[in-house]
mmCIF file of C-alpha atoms in Angstrom:
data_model
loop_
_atom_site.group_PDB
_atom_site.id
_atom_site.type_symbol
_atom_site.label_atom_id
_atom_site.label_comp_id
_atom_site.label_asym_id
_atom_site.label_seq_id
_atom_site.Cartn_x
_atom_site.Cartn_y
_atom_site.Cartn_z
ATOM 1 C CA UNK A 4 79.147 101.311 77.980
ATOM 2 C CA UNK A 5 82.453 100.996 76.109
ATOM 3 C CA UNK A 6 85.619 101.641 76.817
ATOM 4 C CA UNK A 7 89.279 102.652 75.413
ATOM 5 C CA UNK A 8 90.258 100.969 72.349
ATOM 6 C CA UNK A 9 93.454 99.455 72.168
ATOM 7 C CA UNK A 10 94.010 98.871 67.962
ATOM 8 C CA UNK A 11 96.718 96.216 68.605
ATOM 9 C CA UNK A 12 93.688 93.562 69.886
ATOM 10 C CA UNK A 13 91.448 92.540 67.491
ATOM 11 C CA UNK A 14 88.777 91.297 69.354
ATOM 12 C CA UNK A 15 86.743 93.181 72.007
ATOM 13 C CA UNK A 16 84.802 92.072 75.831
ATOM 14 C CA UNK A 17 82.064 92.486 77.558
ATOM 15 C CA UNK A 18 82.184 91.775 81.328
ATOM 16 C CA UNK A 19 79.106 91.044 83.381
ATOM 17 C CA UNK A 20 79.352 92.111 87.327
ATOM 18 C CA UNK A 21 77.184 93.550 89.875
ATOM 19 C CA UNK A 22 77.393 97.722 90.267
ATOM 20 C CA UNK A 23 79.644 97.593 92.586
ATOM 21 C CA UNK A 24 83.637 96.978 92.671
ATOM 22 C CA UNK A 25 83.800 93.531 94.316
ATOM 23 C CA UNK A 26 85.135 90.325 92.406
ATOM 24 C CA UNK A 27 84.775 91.988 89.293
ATOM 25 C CA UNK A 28 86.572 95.498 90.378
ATOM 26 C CA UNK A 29 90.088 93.702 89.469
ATOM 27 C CA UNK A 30 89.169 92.416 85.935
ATOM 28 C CA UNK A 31 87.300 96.207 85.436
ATOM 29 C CA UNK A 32 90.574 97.434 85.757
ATOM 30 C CA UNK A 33 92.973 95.293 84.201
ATOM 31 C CA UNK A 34 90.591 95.826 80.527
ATOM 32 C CA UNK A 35 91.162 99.959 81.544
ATOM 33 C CA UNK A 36 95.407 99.397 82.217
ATOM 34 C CA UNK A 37 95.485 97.292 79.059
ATOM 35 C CA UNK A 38 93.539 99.589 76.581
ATOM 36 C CA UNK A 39 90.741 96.873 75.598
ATOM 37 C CA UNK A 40 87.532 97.801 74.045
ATOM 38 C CA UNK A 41 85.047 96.662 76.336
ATOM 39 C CA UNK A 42 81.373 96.722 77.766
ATOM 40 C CA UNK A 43 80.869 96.979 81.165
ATOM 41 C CA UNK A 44 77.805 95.156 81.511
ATOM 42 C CA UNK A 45 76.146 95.098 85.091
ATOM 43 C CA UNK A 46 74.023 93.075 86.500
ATOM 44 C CA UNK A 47 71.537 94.412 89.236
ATOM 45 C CA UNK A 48 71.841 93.454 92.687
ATOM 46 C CA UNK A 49 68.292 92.852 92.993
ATOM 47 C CA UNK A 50 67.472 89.313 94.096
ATOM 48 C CA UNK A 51 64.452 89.500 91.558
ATOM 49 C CA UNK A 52 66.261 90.912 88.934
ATOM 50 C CA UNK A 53 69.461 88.729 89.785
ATOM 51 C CA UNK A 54 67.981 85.463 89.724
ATOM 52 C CA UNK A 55 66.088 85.941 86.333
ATOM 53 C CA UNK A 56 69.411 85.639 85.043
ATOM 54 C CA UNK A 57 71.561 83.486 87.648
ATOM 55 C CA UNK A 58 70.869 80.199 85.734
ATOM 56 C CA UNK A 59 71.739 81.451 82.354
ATOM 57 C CA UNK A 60 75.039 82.443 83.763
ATOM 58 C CA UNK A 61 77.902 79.538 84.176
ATOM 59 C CA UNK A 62 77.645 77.956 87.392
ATOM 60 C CA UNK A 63 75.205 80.780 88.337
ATOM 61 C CA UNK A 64 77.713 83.010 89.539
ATOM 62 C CA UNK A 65 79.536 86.395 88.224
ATOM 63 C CA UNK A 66 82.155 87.355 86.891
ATOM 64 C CA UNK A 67 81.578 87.215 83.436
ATOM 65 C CA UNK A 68 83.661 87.462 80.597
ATOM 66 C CA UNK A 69 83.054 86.884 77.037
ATOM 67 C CA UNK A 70 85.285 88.002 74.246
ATOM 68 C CA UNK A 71 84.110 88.884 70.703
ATOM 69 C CA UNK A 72 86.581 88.903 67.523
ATOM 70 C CA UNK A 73 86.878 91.658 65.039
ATOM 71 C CA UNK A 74 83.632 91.272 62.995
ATOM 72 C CA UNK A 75 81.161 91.043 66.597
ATOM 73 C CA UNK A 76 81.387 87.274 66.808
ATOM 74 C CA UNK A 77 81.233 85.545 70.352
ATOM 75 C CA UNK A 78 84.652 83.884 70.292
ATOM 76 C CA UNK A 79 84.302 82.327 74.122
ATOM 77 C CA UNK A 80 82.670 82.777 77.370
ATOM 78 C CA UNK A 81 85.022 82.836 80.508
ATOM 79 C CA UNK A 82 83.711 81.981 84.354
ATOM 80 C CA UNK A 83 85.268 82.116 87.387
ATOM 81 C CA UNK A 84 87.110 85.673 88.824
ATOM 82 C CA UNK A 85 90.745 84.280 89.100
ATOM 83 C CA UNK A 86 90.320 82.544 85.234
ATOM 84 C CA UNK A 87 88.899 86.023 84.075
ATOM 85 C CA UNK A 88 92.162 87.743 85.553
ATOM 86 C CA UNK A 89 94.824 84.799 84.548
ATOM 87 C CA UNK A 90 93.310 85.003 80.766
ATOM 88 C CA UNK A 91 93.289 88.690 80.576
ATOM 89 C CA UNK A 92 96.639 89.208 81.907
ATOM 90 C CA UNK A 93 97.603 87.404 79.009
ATOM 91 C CA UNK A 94 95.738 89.286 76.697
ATOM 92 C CA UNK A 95 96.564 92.626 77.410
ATOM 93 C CA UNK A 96 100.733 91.836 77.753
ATOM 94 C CA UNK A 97 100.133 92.102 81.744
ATOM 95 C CA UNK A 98 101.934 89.037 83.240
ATOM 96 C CA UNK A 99 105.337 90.461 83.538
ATOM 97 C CA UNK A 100 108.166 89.618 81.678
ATOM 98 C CA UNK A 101 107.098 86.028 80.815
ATOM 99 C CA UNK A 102 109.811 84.269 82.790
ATOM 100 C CA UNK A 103 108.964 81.094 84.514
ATOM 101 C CA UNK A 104 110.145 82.173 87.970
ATOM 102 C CA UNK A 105 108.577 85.496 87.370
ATOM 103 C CA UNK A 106 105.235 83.503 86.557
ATOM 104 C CA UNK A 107 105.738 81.552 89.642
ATOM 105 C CA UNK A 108 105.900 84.584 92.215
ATOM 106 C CA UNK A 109 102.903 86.595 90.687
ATOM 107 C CA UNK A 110 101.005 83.888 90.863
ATOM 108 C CA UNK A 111 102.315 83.273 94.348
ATOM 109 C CA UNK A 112 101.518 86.878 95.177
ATOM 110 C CA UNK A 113 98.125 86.539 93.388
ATOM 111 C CA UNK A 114 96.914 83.737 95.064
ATOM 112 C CA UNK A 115 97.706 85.358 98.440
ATOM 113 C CA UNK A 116 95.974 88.401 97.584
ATOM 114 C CA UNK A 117 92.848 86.691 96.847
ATOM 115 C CA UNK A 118 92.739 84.721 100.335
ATOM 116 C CA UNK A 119 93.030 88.557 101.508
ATOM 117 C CA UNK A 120 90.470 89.496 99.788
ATOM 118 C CA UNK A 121 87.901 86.672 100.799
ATOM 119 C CA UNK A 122 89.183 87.062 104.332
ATOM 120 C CA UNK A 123 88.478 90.668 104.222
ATOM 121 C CA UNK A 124 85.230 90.229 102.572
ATOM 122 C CA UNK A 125 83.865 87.498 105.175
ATOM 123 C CA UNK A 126 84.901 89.419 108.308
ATOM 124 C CA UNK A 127 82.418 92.115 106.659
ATOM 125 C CA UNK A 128 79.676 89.206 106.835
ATOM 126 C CA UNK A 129 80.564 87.985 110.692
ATOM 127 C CA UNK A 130 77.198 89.083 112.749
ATOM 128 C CA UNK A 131 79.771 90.072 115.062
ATOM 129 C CA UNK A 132 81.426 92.257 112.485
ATOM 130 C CA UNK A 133 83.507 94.404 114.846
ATOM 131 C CA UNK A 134 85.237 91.164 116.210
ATOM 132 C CA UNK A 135 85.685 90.021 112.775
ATOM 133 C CA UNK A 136 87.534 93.254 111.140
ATOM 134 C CA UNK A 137 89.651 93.640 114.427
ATOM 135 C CA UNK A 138 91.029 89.477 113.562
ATOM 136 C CA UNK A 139 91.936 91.161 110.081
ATOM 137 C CA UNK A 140 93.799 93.724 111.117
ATOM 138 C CA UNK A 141 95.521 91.635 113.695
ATOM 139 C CA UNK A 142 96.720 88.999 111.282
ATOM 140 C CA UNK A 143 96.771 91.770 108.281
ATOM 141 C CA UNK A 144 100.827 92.295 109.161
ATOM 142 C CA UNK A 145 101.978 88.628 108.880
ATOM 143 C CA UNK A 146 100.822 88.625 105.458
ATOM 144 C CA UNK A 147 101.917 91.919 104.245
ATOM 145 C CA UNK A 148 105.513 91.269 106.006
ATOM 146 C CA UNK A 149 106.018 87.660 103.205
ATOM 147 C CA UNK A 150 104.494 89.926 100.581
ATOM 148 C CA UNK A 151 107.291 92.083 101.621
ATOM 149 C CA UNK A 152 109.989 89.272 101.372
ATOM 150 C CA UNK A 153 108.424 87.688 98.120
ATOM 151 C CA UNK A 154 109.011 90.871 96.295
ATOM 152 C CA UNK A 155 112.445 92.114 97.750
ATOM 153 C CA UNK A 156 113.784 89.096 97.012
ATOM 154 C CA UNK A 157 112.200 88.809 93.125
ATOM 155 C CA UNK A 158 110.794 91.426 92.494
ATOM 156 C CA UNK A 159 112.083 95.046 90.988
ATOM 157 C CA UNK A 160 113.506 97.479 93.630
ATOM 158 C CA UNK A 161 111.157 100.145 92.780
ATOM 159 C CA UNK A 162 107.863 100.604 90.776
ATOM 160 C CA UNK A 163 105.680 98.145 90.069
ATOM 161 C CA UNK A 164 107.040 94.735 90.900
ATOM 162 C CA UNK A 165 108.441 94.250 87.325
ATOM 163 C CA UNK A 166 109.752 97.683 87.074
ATOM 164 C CA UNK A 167 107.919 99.892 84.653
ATOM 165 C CA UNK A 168 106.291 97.203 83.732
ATOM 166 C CA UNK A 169 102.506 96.707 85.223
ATOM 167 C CA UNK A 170 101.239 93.346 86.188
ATOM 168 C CA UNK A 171 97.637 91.664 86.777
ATOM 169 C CA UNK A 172 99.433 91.559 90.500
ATOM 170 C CA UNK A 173 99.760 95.281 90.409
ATOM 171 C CA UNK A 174 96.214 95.652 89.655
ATOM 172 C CA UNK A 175 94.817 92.883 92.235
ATOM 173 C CA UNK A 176 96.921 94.894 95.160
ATOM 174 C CA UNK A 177 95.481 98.151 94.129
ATOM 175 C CA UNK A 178 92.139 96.720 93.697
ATOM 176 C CA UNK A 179 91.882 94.986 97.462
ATOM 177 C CA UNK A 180 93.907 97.393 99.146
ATOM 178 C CA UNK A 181 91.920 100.044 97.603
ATOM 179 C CA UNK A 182 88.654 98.459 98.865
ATOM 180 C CA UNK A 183 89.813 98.415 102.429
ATOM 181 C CA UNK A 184 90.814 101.604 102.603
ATOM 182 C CA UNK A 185 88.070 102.945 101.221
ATOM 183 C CA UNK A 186 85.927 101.040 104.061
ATOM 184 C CA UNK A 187 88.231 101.329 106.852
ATOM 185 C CA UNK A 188 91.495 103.813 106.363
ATOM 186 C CA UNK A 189 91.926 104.379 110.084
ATOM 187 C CA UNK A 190 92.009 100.293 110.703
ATOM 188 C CA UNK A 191 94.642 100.141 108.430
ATOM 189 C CA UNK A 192 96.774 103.197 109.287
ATOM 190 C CA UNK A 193 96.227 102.076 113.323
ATOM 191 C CA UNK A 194 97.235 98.462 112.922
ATOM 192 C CA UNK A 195 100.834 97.790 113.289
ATOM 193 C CA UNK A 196 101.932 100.452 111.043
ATOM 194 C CA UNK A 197 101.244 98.433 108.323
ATOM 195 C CA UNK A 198 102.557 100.741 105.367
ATOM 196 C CA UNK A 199 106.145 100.620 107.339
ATOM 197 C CA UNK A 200 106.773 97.101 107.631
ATOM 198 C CA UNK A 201 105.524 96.586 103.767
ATOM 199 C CA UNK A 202 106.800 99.826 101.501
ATOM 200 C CA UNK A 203 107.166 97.475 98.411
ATOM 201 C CA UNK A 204 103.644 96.587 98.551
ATOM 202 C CA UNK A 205 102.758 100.444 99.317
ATOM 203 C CA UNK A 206 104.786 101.405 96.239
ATOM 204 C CA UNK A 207 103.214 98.841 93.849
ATOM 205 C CA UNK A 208 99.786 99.857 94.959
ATOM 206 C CA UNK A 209 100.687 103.738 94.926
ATOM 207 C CA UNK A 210 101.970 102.795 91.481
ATOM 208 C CA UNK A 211 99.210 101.326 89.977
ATOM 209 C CA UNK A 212 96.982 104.548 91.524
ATOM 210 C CA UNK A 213 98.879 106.602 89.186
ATOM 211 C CA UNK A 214 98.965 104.524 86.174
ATOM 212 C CA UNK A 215 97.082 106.781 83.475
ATOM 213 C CA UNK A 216 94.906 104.547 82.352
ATOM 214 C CA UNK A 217 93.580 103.670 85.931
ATOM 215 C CA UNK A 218 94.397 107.068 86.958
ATOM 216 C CA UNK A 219 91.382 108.489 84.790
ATOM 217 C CA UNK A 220 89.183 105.929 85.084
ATOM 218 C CA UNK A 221 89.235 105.754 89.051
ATOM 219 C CA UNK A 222 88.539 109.415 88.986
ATOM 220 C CA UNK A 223 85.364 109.132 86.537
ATOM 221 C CA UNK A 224 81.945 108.268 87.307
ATOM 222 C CA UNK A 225 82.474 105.074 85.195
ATOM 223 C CA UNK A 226 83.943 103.895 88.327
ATOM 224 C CA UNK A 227 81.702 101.899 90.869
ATOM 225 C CA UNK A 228 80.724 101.889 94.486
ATOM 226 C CA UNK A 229 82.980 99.946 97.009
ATOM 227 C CA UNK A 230 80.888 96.928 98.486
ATOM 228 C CA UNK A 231 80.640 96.478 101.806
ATOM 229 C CA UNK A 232 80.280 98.731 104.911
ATOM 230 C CA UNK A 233 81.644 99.281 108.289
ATOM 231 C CA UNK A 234 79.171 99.015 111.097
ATOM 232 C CA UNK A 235 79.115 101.910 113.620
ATOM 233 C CA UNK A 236 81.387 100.344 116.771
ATOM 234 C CA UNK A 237 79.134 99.802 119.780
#
């Protein structure tokens, strides 16, 4: 399926995930806040249907990105989620201003919300699963009180953290912050007040909910299934 067409690019994607949000869910929607024209191509979960593709894919793993220029031509196949993110944030004009110490911080903040997202997504894994998400949530307000820091001190005072401005960083906050709320709202409400000791990082994600773009296509079928799932407690 394609997506909105943005007439300043002349080139288009295609982007080859699993149907559900997961690694790819922050690429998904950095091509819908920057207006590419793009195929969401999934891949089924299935480990039949998976692995009759796995080995045609580089290092057998998804994400997948491959761009086309303006005539339908393959101009380069991308691996690797964070890659995928880096090279579309600068793309689609969503790396901030372009300042080196502005660089420096998103990438800071970036990084940081990926080990959140891997820790989040292994303590879904843990046999003792219960145990696992209750860790999260412990150590959950440590990291959301330097995110806190990081962006007071550099960042803009409201909005997104440039300002008006949307970022790739924007996008990943909404994205994993929108996947654990989705799974487990009351975990994150209960622990520590969480929202109060980080309103900065509640703002940019709030923010990036109501971009337009994202806006409408979070709202539309075209949007996928959360992975994951919370286990009954015992």
């Amino acid at each position: 399926m394609f997506h909105h067409r943005n007439h300043k690019l002349a080139c288009s994607f295609k982007l080859q995930y699993f149907p559900f949000r997961g690694r790819g869910d922050p690429a998904r929607l950095m091509l819908v806040a920057g207006g590419a024209t793009w195929e969401d191509a999934t891949i089924p979960h299935t480990p039949g249907e998976w692995h009759a593709v796995k080995y045609s894919m580089p290092y057998g793993q998804l994400p997948v990105l491959t761009e086309y220029d303006e005539t339908g031509k393959e101009v380069m196949v991308v691996a690797q989620s964070k890659t995928i993110e880096r090279y579309l944030a600068a793309k689609l004009d969503l790396s901030g201003t372009g300042n080196d110490h502005d660089r420096a911080i998103l990438d800071s903040l970036s990084e940081s919300l990926r080990d959140l997202s891997y820790a989040w997504h292994a303590a879904l894994l843990e046999a003792d699963q219960a145990t696992a998400v209750q860790k999260f949530f412990e150590a959950l307000p440590a990291v959301l009180k330097f995110q806190q820091k990081l962006i007071e001190k550099y960042g803009e005072p409201k909005g997104f953290y440039c300002g008006t401005k949307i970022t790739y960083v924007d996008i990943q906050a909404y994205a994993i912050f929108s996947w654990i709320e989705d799974l487990a709202a009351s975990d994150l409400l209960a622990a520590a007040s969480n929202w109060e000791i980080a309103p900065r990082v509640k703002e940019i994600v709030d923010s990036a909910k109501a971009h337009p773009k994202l806006a409408a296509f979070v709202d539309s079928p075209e949007r996928h299934v959360v992975w994951g799932k919370i286990e009954p407690r015992k």
